[in-house]
Coordinates of C-alpha atoms and ligand atoms in Angstrom, one line a residue:
M167 CA 21.4 -10.5 -25.0
T168 CA 20.2 -11.5 -21.6
Q169 CA 16.7 -9.6 -20.8
K170 CA 15.9 -8.1 -17.5
L171 CA 13.0 -8.3 -15.8
G172 CA 11.8 -7.7 -12.3
I173 CA 9.3 -6.6 -9.7
L174 CA 9.5 -2.8 -8.0
G175 CA 7.7 -2.8 -4.2
W176 CA 8.4 -1.9 -0.9
P177 CA 8.4 -4.2 0.9
A178 CA 9.0 -6.9 -1.9
R179 CA 11.3 -9.7 -1.0
H180 CA 8.4 -12.3 -0.4
S181 CA 7.2 -11.7 -3.8
L182 CA 6.1 -15.0 -5.8
S183 CA 6.4 -13.2 -9.2
P184 CA 10.2 -14.3 -9.9
K185 CA 9.2 -17.8 -9.5
I186 CA 6.4 -17.7 -11.8
H187 CA 8.0 -15.9 -14.5
R188 CA 11.2 -17.9 -13.9
F189 CA 9.0 -21.1 -14.6
W190 CA 7.8 -19.8 -17.8
F191 CA 11.3 -18.5 -19.1
R192 CA 12.3 -22.3 -18.9
E193 CA 9.1 -23.3 -20.3
H194 CA 9.4 -21.3 -23.5
A195 CA 13.2 -21.5 -23.3
I196 CA 13.4 -17.8 -23.1
E197 CA 16.7 -16.0 -21.8
A198 CA 16.1 -13.8 -19.3
T199 CA 16.3 -12.9 -15.6
Y200 CA 13.4 -11.6 -13.1
E201 CA 14.7 -10.0 -9.5
I202 CA 12.9 -8.4 -6.7
M203 CA 14.2 -4.6 -6.7
E204 CA 13.2 -3.6 -3.4
T205 CA 12.7 0.1 -3.8
P206 CA 11.6 2.7 -0.6
E207 CA 8.8 4.8 -1.4
D208 CA 10.6 7.6 -2.4
A209 CA 13.0 6.0 -4.8
L210 CA 10.7 4.8 -7.7
A211 CA 11.3 7.5 -10.0
I212 CA 15.1 7.0 -10.0
E213 CA 14.6 3.5 -10.2
L214 CA 12.7 3.7 -13.1
V215 CA 15.9 5.9 -14.8
G216 CA 17.7 3.0 -14.4
I217 CA 15.0 0.7 -16.4
R218 CA 14.9 3.0 -19.3
S219 CA 18.5 2.6 -19.7
G220 CA 20.4 -1.1 -20.1
A221 CA 19.0 -4.5 -20.6
F222 CA 15.5 -4.2 -19.4
R223 CA 12.7 -5.8 -20.8
G224 CA 10.2 -4.4 -18.5
V225 CA 9.1 -5.0 -14.5
N226 CA 6.2 -5.3 -12.5
V227 CA 5.5 -2.4 -10.3
T228 CA 3.6 -3.3 -6.8
V229 CA 2.4 -1.8 -3.2
P230 CA 3.3 0.9 -3.1
H231 CA 4.3 2.3 -6.4
K232 CA 1.1 1.5 -8.6
E233 CA -0.4 4.8 -8.7
K234 CA 3.1 6.9 -8.8
A235 CA 4.1 4.4 -11.7
L236 CA 1.0 6.1 -13.7
T237 CA 2.8 9.6 -13.4
L238 CA 6.1 8.4 -14.6
V239 CA 5.5 6.1 -17.4
D240 CA 5.3 8.0 -21.3
E241 CA 2.6 6.1 -22.3
A242 CA -0.3 4.5 -20.5
D243 CA -3.3 2.2 -21.9
D244 CA -6.6 2.8 -21.2
V245 CA -6.8 0.1 -18.7
A246 CA -4.3 1.4 -16.6
R247 CA -5.8 4.9 -16.8
R248 CA -9.3 3.8 -15.8
I249 CA -7.8 2.0 -12.3
G250 CA -5.5 4.7 -12.1
A251 CA -2.4 2.5 -11.8
V252 CA 0.3 0.4 -13.4
N253 CA 1.4 -2.7 -12.6
T254 CA 3.2 -3.9 -15.6
I255 CA 5.6 -1.4 -17.7
L256 CA 7.1 -2.4 -20.7
V257 CA 10.4 -0.9 -22.1
K258 CA 9.9 0.0 -25.8
E259 CA 12.5 1.7 -28.3
E260 CA 14.5 4.2 -26.8
G261 CA 13.9 3.9 -23.4
K262 CA 10.2 4.8 -23.4
L263 CA 8.1 3.6 -20.8
F264 CA 4.5 1.7 -21.6
G265 CA 2.4 1.0 -18.5
S266 CA -0.5 -1.3 -18.3
N267 CA -2.2 -2.9 -15.7
T268 CA -3.1 -6.7 -15.8
D269 CA -4.9 -6.8 -12.2
A270 CA -8.4 -7.0 -13.4
F271 CA -7.7 -9.4 -16.3
G272 CA -5.9 -11.1 -13.6
F273 CA -9.1 -10.8 -11.4
S274 CA -11.9 -12.0 -14.2
E275 CA -9.7 -14.5 -15.7
S276 CA -9.1 -16.1 -12.5
L277 CA -12.7 -16.5 -11.8
K278 CA -13.5 -17.5 -15.3
Q279 CA -11.1 -20.5 -15.1
S280 CA -12.7 -21.6 -11.6
G281 CA -16.3 -21.4 -13.4
C282 CA -17.4 -18.2 -12.6
D283 CA -18.1 -15.6 -15.5
L284 CA -18.7 -12.0 -14.2
A285 CA -21.1 -11.3 -16.3
D286 CA -23.4 -14.1 -14.6
V287 CA -22.6 -12.2 -10.7
A288 CA -22.3 -8.7 -12.0
A289 CA -25.8 -7.9 -10.6
R290 CA -24.6 -7.2 -7.0
P291 CA -21.3 -7.3 -5.9
V292 CA -19.7 -6.5 -2.8
I293 CA -16.3 -5.5 -2.2
L294 CA -14.3 -5.2 1.0
G295 CA -11.7 -2.9 0.9
A296 CA -10.6 0.3 -1.5
G297 CA -7.4 -0.2 -2.3
G298 CA -5.4 -0.8 -5.5
A299 CA -6.7 -3.9 -6.0
A300 CA -10.3 -2.8 -5.5
R301 CA -9.9 -0.7 -8.1
A302 CA -9.0 -3.3 -10.4
V303 CA -11.8 -5.1 -9.1
V304 CA -14.3 -2.5 -10.0
A305 CA -12.9 -1.7 -13.8
A306 CA -13.2 -5.9 -14.1
L307 CA -16.8 -5.9 -12.9
A308 CA -17.4 -2.8 -14.8
D309 CA -16.4 -4.5 -17.8
A310 CA -18.6 -7.3 -17.1
G311 CA -21.8 -5.1 -17.1
A312 CA -22.1 -4.1 -13.4
K313 CA -24.2 -1.3 -12.4
D314 CA -24.2 -1.4 -8.6
I315 CA -21.5 -2.4 -6.6
L316 CA -21.4 -1.6 -3.1
V317 CA -18.0 -0.9 -1.9
L318 CA -17.3 -1.1 2.0
N319 CA -13.9 0.3 3.5
R320 CA -12.3 0.9 7.3
T321 CA -11.6 4.7 5.8
R322 CA -14.8 5.6 4.6
A323 CA -13.3 8.8 2.4
R324 CA -11.6 6.0 0.2
S325 CA -14.6 4.2 -0.7
E326 CA -16.5 7.2 -1.4
A327 CA -13.6 8.9 -3.7
L328 CA -14.0 5.3 -5.7
A329 CA -18.1 6.4 -5.6
A330 CA -16.8 9.6 -7.1
E331 CA -14.9 8.4 -9.5
W332 CA -17.2 5.5 -10.6
P333 CA -20.9 6.0 -10.8
I334 CA -21.7 2.3 -10.4
V335 CA -19.6 2.2 -7.1
R336 CA -21.6 3.1 -4.0
A337 CA -19.8 3.4 -1.0
G338 CA -21.0 1.7 2.6
N339 CA -20.1 1.9 6.2
W340 CA -17.4 -0.9 7.1
E341 CA -19.4 -1.9 10.2
D342 CA -22.4 -2.7 8.5
R343 CA -20.6 -5.3 6.1
D344 CA -22.8 -8.7 7.7
K345 CA -25.7 -6.9 6.6
A346 CA -24.5 -5.4 3.2
L347 CA -24.1 -9.4 2.4
E348 CA -27.8 -9.4 1.7
G349 CA -29.0 -10.1 -1.8
A350 CA -24.9 -10.0 -3.0
T351 CA -24.1 -12.2 -5.8
L352 CA -20.4 -12.1 -5.4
L353 CA -18.2 -11.1 -2.1
I354 CA -14.6 -10.1 -2.8
N355 CA -12.3 -9.5 0.1
T356 CA -9.3 -7.3 -1.0
T357 CA -8.4 -5.8 2.1
S358 CA -5.3 -7.9 3.6
L359 CA -7.5 -9.0 6.4
G360 CA -6.8 -12.7 6.7
M361 CA -3.2 -12.5 5.8
E362 CA -0.9 -14.8 7.5
R363 CA 0.7 -12.4 10.0
K364 CA -2.3 -9.8 9.8
D365 CA -5.5 -9.3 11.8
P366 CA -8.5 -11.6 10.9
L367 CA -11.5 -10.8 8.9
E368 CA -14.2 -10.7 10.9
I369 CA -17.5 -11.1 8.8
S370 CA -20.4 -13.1 9.8
L371 CA -21.8 -14.7 6.4
G372 CA -25.1 -15.1 7.5
A373 CA -27.3 -13.1 5.3
L374 CA -24.9 -13.9 2.5
P375 CA -27.0 -16.1 -0.3
K376 CA -26.1 -19.4 -0.8
D377 CA -25.5 -19.2 -4.6
A378 CA -23.1 -16.0 -4.1
W379 CA -19.5 -16.6 -5.3
V380 CA -16.8 -15.7 -2.3
T381 CA -13.4 -14.9 -3.2
D382 CA -10.5 -13.3 -1.7
V383 CA -7.2 -11.7 -3.3
V384 CA -5.0 -12.9 -0.2
Y385 CA -3.5 -16.3 -1.3
V386 CA -1.2 -16.9 2.0
P387 CA -2.9 -19.0 3.5
L388 CA -4.5 -20.4 0.1
E389 CA -7.4 -21.0 2.0
T390 CA -8.6 -18.0 3.9
A391 CA -10.6 -18.0 7.1
L392 CA -13.3 -16.4 4.5
L393 CA -12.9 -18.9 2.0
K394 CA -13.3 -21.9 4.7
A395 CA -16.4 -20.3 6.2
A396 CA -18.1 -19.3 2.5
K397 CA -17.3 -23.4 1.6
K398 CA -18.7 -24.6 4.8
R399 CA -21.8 -23.0 4.4
G400 CA -22.1 -23.9 0.2
N401 CA -20.9 -20.9 -1.2
R402 CA -18.5 -21.5 -4.4
T403 CA -15.2 -19.9 -3.7
V404 CA -12.2 -18.9 -5.7
D405 CA -8.9 -18.3 -3.9
G406 CA -6.5 -15.4 -4.4
L407 CA -3.4 -17.4 -6.1
G408 CA -5.4 -17.5 -9.6
M409 CA -5.4 -13.6 -9.6
L410 CA -1.9 -13.5 -9.1
L411 CA -1.0 -16.0 -11.8
H412 CA -3.4 -14.8 -14.1
Q413 CA -2.1 -11.2 -13.8
A414 CA 1.7 -12.5 -14.1
Q415 CA 0.1 -14.2 -17.4
A416 CA -1.0 -10.8 -18.9
S417 CA 2.6 -9.3 -18.0
F418 CA 4.5 -12.2 -19.5
R419 CA 2.6 -11.6 -22.9
L420 CA 2.9 -7.9 -23.0
W421 CA 6.6 -8.4 -22.3
F422 CA 7.4 -11.1 -24.7
G423 CA 4.2 -11.5 -27.1
I424 CA 3.5 -14.8 -25.5
T425 CA 1.0 -16.2 -23.5
P426 CA 2.4 -18.6 -20.8
K427 CA -0.3 -21.5 -19.6
V428 CA -1.5 -21.2 -16.0
T429 CA -1.4 -25.1 -15.2
D430 CA -2.0 -27.0 -12.0
E431 CA 1.9 -28.0 -12.1
L432 CA 2.6 -23.8 -12.1
R433 CA 0.5 -23.6 -9.0
A434 CA 2.2 -26.5 -7.3
H435 CA 5.4 -25.5 -8.1
I436 CA 4.3 -22.0 -6.8
L437 CA 2.6 -23.5 -3.7
A438 CA 6.4 -25.6 -3.0
A439 CA 8.2 -23.4 -0.5
Ligands
LIG151 P1 -3.9 -2.9 -2.4 O1 -3.0 -2.3 -3.1 O2 -3.1 -4.1 -2.2 O3 -5.6 -2.9 -2.5 P2 -3.8 -1.1 0.0 O4 -3.9 0.1 -0.9 O5 -3.1 -0.7 1.2 O6 -3.1 -2.3 -0.8 O7 -5.4 -1.6 0.8 C1 -5.3 -2.4 1.7 C2 -6.6 -2.5 2.3 O8 -6.8 -3.0 3.2 C3 -7.1 -1.1 2.2 O9 -8.9 -0.8 1.9 C4 -7.6 -0.7 3.9 O10 -8.5 -0.4 4.3 P3 -8.0 1.2 4.6 O11 -8.0 2.2 3.2 O12 -8.8 2.0 5.6 O13 -6.8 1.4 5.4 C5 -7.5 -2.4 3.9 N1 -7.0 -2.8 5.6 C6 -6.1 -3.2 6.3 N2 -5.9 -3.3 7.0 C7 -7.3 -3.2 7.4 C8 -7.9 -3.3 9.1 N3 -6.9 -3.3 10.2 N4 -8.9 -3.4 9.1 C9 -10.1 -2.9 8.1 N5 -9.4 -2.7 6.8 C10 -8.2 -3.0 6.5

């Protein structure tokens, strides 16, 4: 029987996840479908009822549903609970929903594949943003031994909430972001700023040490203005596509017990319109 998979989000129509997973279905000769399931804010619970029954193997969950999904699954693993959000659901026997979160793995694996071991840059990371992606990055950095993570967010209450939850997080002022880069070992943009059709990320990298790494969760465009500016002054950079592909890799592994490969061929396939 064909196994069904999909992604629940709102809006989700531009999601690249179907393309990634279908590529791997072909590669591994798995008979499965992966569809975008546009799910408005208040429709997650009802959508999950449908997923419990029928032929679903699992789903991905994206904005704005990741936090809510944690409260709706029957069981969640440690990483999902620590992050406070679920991005991958596996349908177990009798329609039981098992929630996990592969975003932290996606982040650390993407950096690793680019030659950046998180443990080597965990001394003083600076995170821009305090949403779901930032929470996953904090979890990954915690696992890599970070003890002092600075989180700057436009809405200060959100960075303070993160700091209240994680003793290793300090909240700073969004307005002070240029100066906050002094002594930083790693700069991560988890905001949507710099994304196509969104506002630009205004930041001056002048104070950032030249040996710091810079990464962006935004992948449209692949080379954001932040990454371009960082590269120009000699910082090493990692684009946001790697995190997307590696979180998908871990989701696929949860569903099928197979670790699919993230290759240049896959990257090229995803980047081709
Ligand atoms: P995700 O789960 O993908 O991280 P999110 O929870 O919507 O998405 O978070 C988006 C991040 O981008 C937030 O940190 C948000 O800041 P606020 O908490 O203040 O909303 C940040 N962001 C979005 N637009 C922004 C803007 N114009 N200026 C500064 N930060 C912005």
